PDB file of C-alpha atoms in Angstrom:
ATOM      1  CA  MET A1333      39.792  12.388 -29.609  1.00  0.00           C
ATOM      2  CA  TYR A1334      37.016  14.787 -28.855  1.00  0.00           C
ATOM      3  CA  ASP A1335      35.685  17.093 -31.978  1.00  0.00           C
ATOM      4  CA  ILE A1336      33.759  19.992 -29.318  1.00  0.00           C
ATOM      5  CA  ILE A1337      33.227  22.733 -32.286  1.00  0.00           C
ATOM      6  CA  GLY A1338      30.731  24.448 -29.602  1.00  0.00           C
ATOM      7  CA  TYR A1339      29.417  24.218 -25.464  1.00  0.00           C
ATOM      8  CA  CYS A1340      26.689  25.536 -23.413  1.00  0.00           C
ATOM      9  CA  GLU A1341      24.884  25.113 -20.641  1.00  0.00           C
ATOM     10  CA  ALA A1342      21.303  25.087 -19.828  1.00  0.00           C
ATOM     11  CA  GLU A1343      20.302  26.473 -15.988  1.00  0.00           C
ATOM     12  CA  THR A1344      16.148  25.491 -16.469  1.00  0.00           C
ATOM     13  CA  VAL A1345      14.263  23.703 -18.788  1.00  0.00           C
ATOM     14  CA  SER A1346      13.015  26.377 -20.972  1.00  0.00           C
ATOM     15  CA  GLU A1347      16.557  27.456 -22.035  1.00  0.00           C
ATOM     16  CA  ALA A1348      17.796  24.515 -23.148  1.00  0.00           C
ATOM     17  CA  THR A1349      15.022  23.852 -25.180  1.00  0.00           C
ATOM     18  CA  ALA A1350      15.210  27.814 -26.625  1.00  0.00           C
ATOM     19  CA  LEU A1351      18.859  26.934 -27.950  1.00  0.00           C
ATOM     20  CA  LEU A1352      17.874  23.603 -29.066  1.00  0.00           C
ATOM     21  CA  ALA A1353      15.386  26.171 -31.367  1.00  0.00           C
ATOM     22  CA  GLN A1354      17.361  28.783 -32.088  1.00  0.00           C
ATOM     23  CA  ASN A1355      20.180  26.188 -33.166  1.00  0.00           C
ATOM     24  CA  PRO A1356      19.251  22.552 -33.935  1.00  0.00           C
ATOM     25  CA  ASN A1357      22.568  21.263 -34.485  1.00  0.00           C
ATOM     26  CA  LEU A1358      23.203  20.889 -31.083  1.00  0.00           C
ATOM     27  CA  ARG A1359      23.629  17.591 -29.283  1.00  0.00           C
ATOM     28  CA  LEU A1360      22.119  17.490 -25.400  1.00  0.00           C
ATOM     29  CA  ILE A1361      24.875  16.167 -22.847  1.00  0.00           C
ATOM     30  CA  ALA A1362      23.606  14.720 -19.758  1.00  0.00           C
ATOM     31  CA  GLY A1363      26.829  12.151 -18.151  1.00  0.00           C
ATOM     32  CA  GLY A1364      28.360  12.432 -20.865  1.00  0.00           C
ATOM     33  CA  THR A1365      29.351   8.297 -20.978  1.00  0.00           C
ATOM     34  CA  ASP A1366      27.575   7.189 -23.763  1.00  0.00           C
ATOM     35  CA  VAL A1367      28.341  10.319 -26.192  1.00  0.00           C
ATOM     36  CA  LEU A1368      31.395  11.133 -25.276  1.00  0.00           C
ATOM     37  CA  ILE A1369      32.155   7.565 -26.427  1.00  0.00           C
ATOM     38  CA  LYS A1370      30.512   7.854 -28.981  1.00  0.00           C
ATOM     39  CA  MET A1371      32.872  11.289 -30.264  1.00  0.00           C
ATOM     40  CA  HIS A1372      35.928   9.139 -29.050  1.00  0.00           C
ATOM     41  CA  GLY A1373      35.162   6.662 -31.572  1.00  0.00           C
ATOM     42  CA  GLY A1374      34.579   9.002 -34.129  1.00  0.00           C
ATOM     43  CA  GLN A1375      30.743   8.498 -34.745  1.00  0.00           C
ATOM     44  CA  ILE A1376      30.183  11.704 -33.863  1.00  0.00           C
ATOM     45  CA  GLU A1377      31.967  14.731 -35.204  1.00  0.00           C
ATOM     46  CA  ALA A1378      32.239  18.690 -35.151  1.00  0.00           C
ATOM     47  CA  ALA A1379      29.915  17.923 -31.880  1.00  0.00           C
ATOM     48  CA  GLU A1380      28.009  20.950 -30.098  1.00  0.00           C
ATOM     49  CA  LEU A1381      26.789  20.521 -27.171  1.00  0.00           C
ATOM     50  CA  LEU A1382      24.344  21.057 -25.121  1.00  0.00           C
ATOM     51  CA  SER A1383      24.678  20.077 -21.283  1.00  0.00           C
ATOM     52  CA  LEU A1384      21.872  19.614 -18.717  1.00  0.00           C
ATOM     53  CA  ARG A1385      23.743  19.567 -15.736  1.00  0.00           C
ATOM     54  CA  LYS A1386      22.825  22.111 -14.709  1.00  0.00           C
ATOM     55  CA  ILE A1387      18.610  21.944 -14.809  1.00  0.00           C
ATOM     56  CA  LYS A1388      18.658  20.953 -10.958  1.00  0.00           C
ATOM     57  CA  SER A1389      14.562  20.540 -11.378  1.00  0.00           C
ATOM     58  CA  LEU A1390      15.673  17.332 -13.326  1.00  0.00           C
ATOM     59  CA  ALA A1391      17.294  14.642 -10.739  1.00  0.00           C
ATOM     60  CA  GLU A1392      14.462  14.941  -8.411  1.00  0.00           C
ATOM     61  CA  ILE A1393      12.324  11.810  -7.960  1.00  0.00           C
ATOM     62  CA  ARG A1394       8.965  12.405  -6.212  1.00  0.00           C
ATOM     63  CA  LYS A1395       5.741  10.606  -6.073  1.00  0.00           C
ATOM     64  CA  ALA A1396       2.907  12.441  -7.346  1.00  0.00           C
ATOM     65  CA  GLU A1397      -0.234  13.476  -5.086  1.00  0.00           C
ATOM     66  CA  ASP A1398      -1.912  10.645  -7.897  1.00  0.00           C
ATOM     67  CA  GLY A1399       0.577   8.596  -7.048  1.00  0.00           C
ATOM     68  CA  THR A1400       3.130   8.550  -9.497  1.00  0.00           C
ATOM     69  CA  VAL A1401       6.354   8.406  -9.133  1.00  0.00           C
ATOM     70  CA  VAL A1402       8.260  10.919 -11.483  1.00  0.00           C
ATOM     71  CA  ILE A1403      12.192  10.115 -11.869  1.00  0.00           C
ATOM     72  CA  GLY A1404      14.069  12.984 -13.731  1.00  0.00           C
ATOM     73  CA  ALA A1405      15.892  12.391 -16.587  1.00  0.00           C
ATOM     74  CA  MET A1406      18.925  13.749 -15.035  1.00  0.00           C
ATOM     75  CA  ALA A1407      19.129  10.387 -12.286  1.00  0.00           C
ATOM     76  CA  THR A1408      21.838   9.423 -12.062  1.00  0.00           C
ATOM     77  CA  PHE A1409      22.573   5.771 -11.445  1.00  0.00           C
ATOM     78  CA  THR A1410      23.462   5.645  -8.010  1.00  0.00           C
ATOM     79  CA  LYS A1411      20.266   8.247  -7.315  1.00  0.00           C
ATOM     80  CA  VAL A1412      17.783   5.759  -8.510  1.00  0.00           C
ATOM     81  CA  PHE A1413      19.371   2.704  -6.947  1.00  0.00           C
ATOM     82  CA  ASN A1414      19.911   4.992  -3.486  1.00  0.00           C
ATOM     83  CA  ASP A1415      16.596   6.216  -3.527  1.00  0.00           C
ATOM     84  CA  PRO A1416      13.469   5.923  -0.971  1.00  0.00           C
ATOM     85  CA  ILE A1417      10.841   6.198  -2.827  1.00  0.00           C
ATOM     86  CA  LEU A1418      11.824   3.445  -5.707  1.00  0.00           C
ATOM     87  CA  ARG A1419      12.913   0.758  -3.133  1.00  0.00           C
ATOM     88  CA  GLU A1420      10.283   0.787  -1.765  1.00  0.00           C
ATOM     89  CA  VAL A1421       7.485   0.983  -4.252  1.00  0.00           C
ATOM     90  CA  ILE A1422       9.722   0.063  -7.493  1.00  0.00           C
ATOM     91  CA  PRO A1423      12.143  -2.352  -6.055  1.00  0.00           C
ATOM     92  CA  ILE A1424      13.177  -3.735  -9.845  1.00  0.00           C
ATOM     93  CA  LEU A1425      14.152  -0.439 -11.182  1.00  0.00           C
ATOM     94  CA  THR A1426      16.661  -0.160  -8.003  1.00  0.00           C
ATOM     95  CA  GLU A1427      17.677  -3.511  -8.586  1.00  0.00           C
ATOM     96  CA  ALA A1428      18.134  -2.582 -12.518  1.00  0.00           C
ATOM     97  CA  ALA A1429      20.110   0.896 -11.761  1.00  0.00           C
ATOM     98  CA  ILE A1430      23.353  -1.052  -9.672  1.00  0.00           C
ATOM     99  CA  SER A1431      23.432  -3.547 -12.591  1.00  0.00           C
ATOM    100  CA  MET A1432      24.732  -0.899 -14.459  1.00  0.00           C
ATOM    101  CA  GLY A1433      28.377  -0.810 -14.609  1.00  0.00           C
ATOM    102  CA  GLY A1434      30.505   0.623 -12.237  1.00  0.00           C
ATOM    103  CA  PRO A1435      30.415   3.295  -9.362  1.00  0.00           C
ATOM    104  CA  GLN A1436      31.543   5.437 -11.322  1.00  0.00           C
ATOM    105  CA  ILE A1437      29.769   5.427 -14.199  1.00  0.00           C
ATOM    106  CA  ARG A1438      26.808   5.074 -12.000  1.00  0.00           C
ATOM    107  CA  ASN A1439      27.440   8.359 -11.007  1.00  0.00           C
ATOM    108  CA  ILE A1440      27.551  10.188 -13.662  1.00  0.00           C
ATOM    109  CA  ALA A1441      25.568   8.030 -15.796  1.00  0.00           C
ATOM    110  CA  THR A1442      22.037   8.762 -16.001  1.00  0.00           C
ATOM    111  CA  ILE A1443      18.275   7.945 -16.400  1.00  0.00           C
ATOM    112  CA  GLY A1444      17.609   9.855 -18.637  1.00  0.00           C
ATOM    113  CA  GLY A1445      20.439   9.185 -21.297  1.00  0.00           C
ATOM    114  CA  ASN A1446      20.518   5.723 -20.889  1.00  0.00           C
ATOM    115  CA  VAL A1447      16.511   5.597 -22.299  1.00  0.00           C
ATOM    116  CA  CYS A1448      17.950   7.835 -25.205  1.00  0.00           C
ATOM    117  CA  ASN A1449      20.673   6.300 -26.267  1.00  0.00           C
ATOM    118  CA  GLY A1450      18.204   4.195 -27.873  1.00  0.00           C
ATOM    119  CA  ALA A1451      20.312   0.582 -26.697  1.00  0.00           C
ATOM    120  CA  THR A1452      18.558  -3.046 -26.741  1.00  0.00           C
ATOM    121  CA  SER A1453      20.888  -3.495 -24.442  1.00  0.00           C
ATOM    122  CA  ALA A1454      19.763  -0.151 -21.958  1.00  0.00           C
ATOM    123  CA  ASP A1455      20.358  -1.326 -17.904  1.00  0.00           C
ATOM    124  CA  SER A1456      16.683   0.378 -17.019  1.00  0.00           C
ATOM    125  CA  ALA A1457      15.313   0.144 -19.953  1.00  0.00           C
ATOM    126  CA  SER A1458      13.432  -3.600 -19.679  1.00  0.00           C
ATOM    127  CA  SER A1459      12.238  -2.014 -16.198  1.00  0.00           C
ATOM    128  CA  LEU A1460      10.162   0.542 -17.364  1.00  0.00           C
ATOM    129  CA  PHE A1461       8.572  -1.471 -20.313  1.00  0.00           C
ATOM    130  CA  ALA A1462       7.748  -4.073 -17.272  1.00  0.00           C
ATOM    131  CA  LEU A1463       6.234  -0.825 -15.872  1.00  0.00           C
ATOM    132  CA  ASN A1464       4.736   0.665 -18.431  1.00  0.00           C
ATOM    133  CA  ALA A1465       5.937   3.650 -17.672  1.00  0.00           C
ATOM    134  CA  GLN A1466       5.827   7.085 -19.774  1.00  0.00           C
ATOM    135  CA  LEU A1467       7.630   9.408 -21.133  1.00  0.00           C
ATOM    136  CA  LYS A1468       8.074  13.021 -21.078  1.00  0.00           C
ATOM    137  CA  LEU A1469       8.650  14.641 -23.457  1.00  0.00           C
ATOM    138  CA  VAL A1470       9.089  19.190 -24.181  1.00  0.00           C
ATOM    139  CA  SER A1471       9.997  21.113 -26.723  1.00  0.00           C
ATOM    140  CA  GLN A1472       9.796  24.813 -27.627  1.00  0.00           C
ATOM    141  CA  GLN A1473       6.300  23.759 -28.978  1.00  0.00           C
ATOM    142  CA  GLY A1474       4.480  22.198 -26.064  1.00  0.00           C
ATOM    143  CA  GLU A1475       4.912  19.001 -23.863  1.00  0.00           C
ATOM    144  CA  ARG A1476       3.778  15.333 -24.860  1.00  0.00           C
ATOM    145  CA  LEU A1477       3.312  12.374 -22.552  1.00  0.00           C
ATOM    146  CA  VAL A1478       5.302   9.143 -25.242  1.00  0.00           C
ATOM    147  CA  PRO A1479       4.162   5.717 -23.907  1.00  0.00           C
ATOM    148  CA  ILE A1480       8.149   3.705 -23.604  1.00  0.00           C
ATOM    149  CA  ARG A1481       7.624   0.888 -26.172  1.00  0.00           C
ATOM    150  CA  GLU A1482       6.780   3.627 -28.784  1.00  0.00           C
ATOM    151  CA  PHE A1483       9.554   5.783 -27.719  1.00  0.00           C
ATOM    152  CA  TYR A1484      12.051   2.552 -29.376  1.00  0.00           C
ATOM    153  CA  LEU A1485      12.493   2.749 -33.305  1.00  0.00           C
ATOM    154  CA  GLY A1486      14.465   0.996 -33.140  1.00  0.00           C
ATOM    155  CA  PRO A1487      18.673   0.532 -33.152  1.00  0.00           C
ATOM    156  CA  GLY A1488      19.828   3.459 -31.774  1.00  0.00           C
ATOM    157  CA  GLN A1489      16.826   5.115 -33.310  1.00  0.00           C
ATOM    158  CA  VAL A1490      14.132   7.034 -30.329  1.00  0.00           C
ATOM    159  CA  ALA A1491      11.244   9.171 -30.952  1.00  0.00           C
ATOM    160  CA  LEU A1492      12.949  12.190 -29.612  1.00  0.00           C
ATOM    161  CA  LYS A1493      11.483  14.998 -32.438  1.00  0.00           C
ATOM    162  CA  PRO A1494      13.829  17.532 -33.298  1.00  0.00           C
ATOM    163  CA  GLY A1495      14.513  20.608 -30.490  1.00  0.00           C
ATOM    164  CA  GLU A1496      12.304  17.996 -27.505  1.00  0.00           C
ATOM    165  CA  ILE A1497      14.188  17.308 -25.271  1.00  0.00           C
ATOM    166  CA  LEU A1498      13.227  13.854 -22.680  1.00  0.00           C
ATOM    167  CA  THR A1499      12.616  15.931 -18.851  1.00  0.00           C
ATOM    168  CA  GLU A1500      10.686  12.909 -16.742  1.00  0.00           C
ATOM    169  CA  ILE A1501      10.358   9.080 -16.685  1.00  0.00           C
ATOM    170  CA  HIS A1502       6.553   8.790 -15.184  1.00  0.00           C
ATOM    171  CA  ILE A1503       4.883   5.490 -13.616  1.00  0.00           C
ATOM    172  CA  SER A1504       1.421   5.336 -12.187  1.00  0.00           C
ATOM    173  CA  SER A1505       0.452   3.711  -9.732  1.00  0.00           C
ATOM    174  CA  ASP A1506      -2.073   1.381 -11.265  1.00  0.00           C
ATOM    175  CA  ASP A1507       1.393  -0.356 -12.500  1.00  0.00           C
ATOM    176  CA  TYR A1508       2.833  -0.596  -9.014  1.00  0.00           C
ATOM    177  CA  GLN A1509       0.727  -0.497  -6.645  1.00  0.00           C
ATOM    178  CA  GLY A1510       0.048  -4.574  -5.687  1.00  0.00           C
ATOM    179  CA  PHE A1511       2.991  -5.869  -8.164  1.00  0.00           C
ATOM    180  CA  GLY A1512       5.992  -8.507  -6.773  1.00  0.00           C
ATOM    181  CA  GLY A1513       8.653  -8.367  -9.367  1.00  0.00           C
ATOM    182  CA  GLN A1514      12.139  -9.452 -10.039  1.00  0.00           C
ATOM    183  CA  TYR A1515      14.981  -7.711 -12.119  1.00  0.00           C
ATOM    184  CA  ILE A1516      17.821 -10.219 -13.931  1.00  0.00           C
ATOM    185  CA  LYS A1517      20.870  -9.753 -15.915  1.00  0.00           C
ATOM    186  CA  PHE A1518      22.502 -12.266 -17.939  1.00  0.00           C
ATOM    187  CA  ALA A1519      26.281 -11.102 -18.579  1.00  0.00           C
ATOM    188  CA  MET A1520      29.608 -13.386 -19.368  1.00  0.00           C
ATOM    189  CA  ARG A1521      30.432 -11.254 -15.900  1.00  0.00           C
ATOM    190  CA  GLU A1522      29.357 -10.792 -13.125  1.00  0.00           C
ATOM    191  CA  ALA A1523      29.795  -6.483 -13.180  1.00  0.00           C
ATOM    192  CA  MET A1524      30.984  -4.320 -15.098  1.00  0.00           C
ATOM    193  CA  ASP A1525      29.588  -6.138 -18.050  1.00  0.00           C
ATOM    194  CA  ILE A1526      27.149  -5.944 -21.019  1.00  0.00           C
ATOM    195  CA  ALA A1527      23.911  -7.747 -21.168  1.00  0.00           C
ATOM    196  CA  THR A1528      23.418 -10.682 -22.937  1.00  0.00           C
ATOM    197  CA  LEU A1529      19.844 -10.784 -21.884  1.00  0.00           C
ATOM    198  CA  ALA A1530      18.012  -8.754 -18.806  1.00  0.00           C
ATOM    199  CA  VAL A1531      13.814  -9.621 -17.673  1.00  0.00           C
ATOM    200  CA  SER A1532      12.152  -8.212 -15.587  1.00  0.00           C
ATOM    201  CA  VAL A1533       8.866  -9.482 -14.699  1.00  0.00           C
ATOM    202  CA  VAL A1534       6.006  -7.984 -12.735  1.00  0.00           C
ATOM    203  CA  CYS A1535       2.657  -9.506 -11.230  1.00  0.00           C
ATOM    204  CA  LYS A1536      -0.302  -9.239  -9.822  1.00  0.00           C
ATOM    205  CA  LEU A1537      -2.538 -11.696  -8.245  1.00  0.00           C
ATOM    206  CA  HIS A1538      -5.811 -12.346  -7.014  1.00  0.00           C
ATOM    207  CA  GLY A1539      -5.951 -15.988  -4.049  1.00  0.00           C
ATOM    208  CA  LYS A1540      -3.871 -18.093  -6.426  1.00  0.00           C
ATOM    209  CA  THR A1541      -3.940 -17.442  -9.617  1.00  0.00           C
ATOM    210  CA  PHE A1542      -2.466 -14.949 -12.222  1.00  0.00           C
ATOM    211  CA  GLU A1543      -4.593 -11.259 -12.273  1.00  0.00           C
ATOM    212  CA  GLU A1544      -1.809  -9.900 -14.178  1.00  0.00           C
ATOM    213  CA  VAL A1545       2.087 -10.420 -15.937  1.00  0.00           C
ATOM    214  CA  ARG A1546       4.217  -7.784 -17.303  1.00  0.00           C
ATOM    215  CA  ILE A1547       7.789  -9.412 -18.687  1.00  0.00           C
ATOM    216  CA  GLY A1548      10.123  -6.983 -20.049  1.00  0.00           C
ATOM    217  CA  LEU A1549      12.974  -8.789 -22.343  1.00  0.00           C
ATOM    218  CA  GLY A1550      16.057  -6.157 -23.068  1.00  0.00           C
ATOM    219  CA  VAL A1551      18.796  -8.409 -25.852  1.00  0.00           C
ATOM    220  CA  ALA A1552      16.026  -9.952 -27.238  1.00  0.00           C
ATOM    221  CA  GLY A1553      15.192  -7.929 -30.246  1.00  0.00           C
ATOM    222  CA  PRO A1554      16.653  -4.529 -31.598  1.00  0.00           C
ATOM    223  CA  THR A1555      15.037  -3.056 -29.176  1.00  0.00           C
ATOM    224  CA  PRO A1556      13.514  -3.978 -25.624  1.00  0.00           C
ATOM    225  CA  LEU A1557      10.507  -5.417 -26.051  1.00  0.00           C
ATOM    226  CA  ARG A1558       7.687  -6.935 -24.189  1.00  0.00           C
ATOM    227  CA  CYS A1559       6.465 -10.657 -24.022  1.00  0.00           C
ATOM    228  CA  LEU A1560       2.448 -10.128 -24.693  1.00  0.00           C
ATOM    229  CA  GLU A1561       1.649 -13.453 -26.235  1.00  0.00           C
ATOM    230  CA  ALA A1562       2.658 -14.841 -23.039  1.00  0.00           C
ATOM    231  CA  GLU A1563       1.582 -11.894 -20.737  1.00  0.00           C
ATOM    232  CA  VAL A1564      -2.284 -11.783 -22.502  1.00  0.00           C
ATOM    233  CA  TYR A1565      -1.672 -16.018 -21.774  1.00  0.00           C
ATOM    234  CA  ALA A1566      -1.486 -15.808 -18.446  1.00  0.00           C
ATOM    235  CA  SER A1567      -3.884 -13.093 -16.712  1.00  0.00           C
ATOM    236  CA  GLY A1568      -6.793 -15.599 -14.878  1.00  0.00           C
ATOM    237  CA  LYS A1569      -4.443 -18.640 -14.842  1.00  0.00           C
ATOM    238  CA  ASP A1570      -3.774 -20.607 -11.817  1.00  0.00           C
ATOM    239  CA  VAL A1571      -0.458 -19.810  -9.798  1.00  0.00           C
ATOM    240  CA  SER A1572       1.549 -23.683 -10.266  1.00  0.00           C
ATOM    241  CA  GLU A1573       4.976 -24.264 -10.952  1.00  0.00           C
ATOM    242  CA  GLU A1574       3.061 -26.434 -15.546  1.00  0.00           C
ATOM    243  CA  THR A1575       1.468 -22.398 -15.704  1.00  0.00           C
ATOM    244  CA  VAL A1576       4.921 -20.226 -14.887  1.00  0.00           C
ATOM    245  CA  ALA A1577       6.616 -23.050 -17.395  1.00  0.00           C
ATOM    246  CA  GLU A1578       4.119 -21.916 -20.300  1.00  0.00           C
ATOM    247  CA  ILE A1579       4.897 -18.534 -19.656  1.00  0.00           C
ATOM    248  CA  GLY A1580       8.549 -19.401 -19.945  1.00  0.00           C
ATOM    249  CA  LYS A1581       8.064 -21.144 -23.618  1.00  0.00           C
ATOM    250  CA  LEU A1582       5.459 -18.078 -25.404  1.00  0.00           C
ATOM    251  CA  ALA A1583       8.350 -15.164 -24.047  1.00  0.00           C
ATOM    252  CA  VAL A1584      10.126 -17.468 -26.174  1.00  0.00           C
ATOM    253  CA  ASN A1585       7.513 -16.513 -29.326  1.00  0.00           C
ATOM    254  CA  SER A1586       7.820 -12.701 -29.077  1.00  0.00           C
ATOM    255  CA  ALA A1587      11.638 -12.468 -28.947  1.00  0.00           C
ATOM    256  CA  LYS A1588      13.655 -11.209 -31.759  1.00  0.00           C
ATOM    257  CA  ALA A1589      16.659 -12.996 -30.447  1.00  0.00           C
ATOM    258  CA  ARG A1590      19.653 -12.918 -33.490  1.00  0.00           C
ATOM    259  CA  THR A1591      23.273 -14.478 -33.356  1.00  0.00           C
ATOM    260  CA  SER A1592      26.033 -11.688 -31.280  1.00  0.00           C
ATOM    261  CA  TRP A1593      29.091 -12.117 -30.671  1.00  0.00           C
ATOM    262  CA  ARG A1594      28.029 -12.356 -27.244  1.00  0.00           C
ATOM    263  CA  ALA A1595      25.686 -15.128 -27.419  1.00  0.00           C
ATOM    264  CA  SER A1596      24.311 -17.311 -30.362  1.00  0.00           C
ATOM    265  CA  LYS A1597      20.113 -17.040 -31.121  1.00  0.00           C
ATOM    266  CA  ASP A1598      19.570 -20.126 -29.921  1.00  0.00           C
ATOM    267  CA  TYR A1599      21.595 -19.370 -26.320  1.00  0.00           C
ATOM    268  CA  ARG A1600      19.323 -16.347 -25.903  1.00  0.00           C
ATOM    269  CA  GLU A1601      16.096 -17.819 -26.600  1.00  0.00           C
ATOM    270  CA  HIS A1602      17.033 -20.402 -24.176  1.00  0.00           C
ATOM    271  CA  LEU A1603      17.718 -17.701 -21.672  1.00  0.00           C
ATOM    272  CA  VAL A1604      14.621 -16.089 -22.565  1.00  0.00           C
ATOM    273  CA  GLU A1605      13.074 -19.983 -21.578  1.00  0.00           C
ATOM    274  CA  GLU A1606      14.327 -19.713 -18.816  1.00  0.00           C
ATOM    275  CA  LEU A1607      15.355 -16.341 -17.175  1.00  0.00           C
ATOM    276  CA  VAL A1608      11.526 -15.136 -17.520  1.00  0.00           C
ATOM    277  CA  GLN A1609      10.792 -19.147 -15.121  1.00  0.00           C
ATOM    278  CA  ARG A1610      12.920 -17.513 -12.236  1.00  0.00           C
ATOM    279  CA  ALA A1611      12.312 -13.894 -12.869  1.00  0.00           C
ATOM    280  CA  LEU A1612       8.568 -15.483 -12.202  1.00  0.00           C
ATOM    281  CA  LYS A1613       8.673 -17.329  -9.497  1.00  0.00           C
ATOM    282  CA  THR A1614      10.690 -14.412  -7.295  1.00  0.00           C
ATOM    283  CA  ALA A1615       7.608 -12.020  -8.343  1.00  0.00           C
ATOM    284  CA  ILE A1616       4.854 -14.034  -7.403  1.00  0.00           C
ATOM    285  CA  VAL A1617       6.711 -13.887  -3.912  1.00  0.00           C
ATOM    286  CA  ASN A1618       6.834 -10.678  -3.865  1.00  0.00           C
ATOM    287  CA  ALA A1619       3.759 -10.080  -4.055  1.00  0.00           C
ATOM    288  CA  GLY A1620       2.462 -12.049  -1.638  1.00  0.00           C
ATOM    289  CA  GLY A1621       1.856 -15.445  -3.095  1.00  0.00           C
ATOM    290  CA  GLU A1622       3.665 -18.597  -1.866  1.00  0.00           C
ATOM    291  CA  GLN A1623       7.140 -20.197  -3.237  1.00  0.00           C
ATOM    292  CA  LEU A1624       7.379 -22.392  -5.782  1.00  0.00           C
ATOM    293  CA  VAL A1625       8.470 -25.894  -5.669  1.00  0.00           C
TER     294      VAL A1625
END
């Protein structure tokens, strides 16, 4: 059963924030693939829903004059995957998008809803972490930009204040220009499965050394995370098998893996070490470097 006691739709962001200010009990619904499942399972009762599906501006993907890529929170995963801007400059995000669910789900699930659900297994999360994404949050009191690493507070918990709506995801040109990347989703099935581990790696090279490496992990802890110790180690190091192997080992230190019905803690840590190396080797080639044997 879907225990819906009220439903309204907004056609603009200002209308949506006004409705939220008037009724703090309203629960936002985008594609509905998360909210409706929770309602069906009894996790949400007596729901008053505010739909954002008619706010067309929130589905846009564009590049700003300063090169910042702006992704509307209501952009579906199908739109993210097919967008020519993202395919050209941030392909790891399109790789993450196509890994999410099946075609029917991708046609309605939104990237904003995926982020706001607060799940460590969110298919977009590890890539957005590696890309230093910032989230534009809007309310009647104004707007603010929040780094995505500060947005996830715990399992299913995010830093949305009462009355706020996630409207856009911003990725600065400094965080994607000159970088090569790779996304790997490891799951028990080849399709339509929740990740056992998700790894996103981006790197920029200076000749035959690493100028910068960023590593985002999903399902390696209660929230998505970055492997900061491994990233610091990588800076200025030679691009070599030995360096990549050490980066993989250090990445495990940042993981907060636990045993679940999908995998044991030890197995997840093994996956972190192995998949970070695999992703980084491909990212090196995508950044213009030579393939490591």
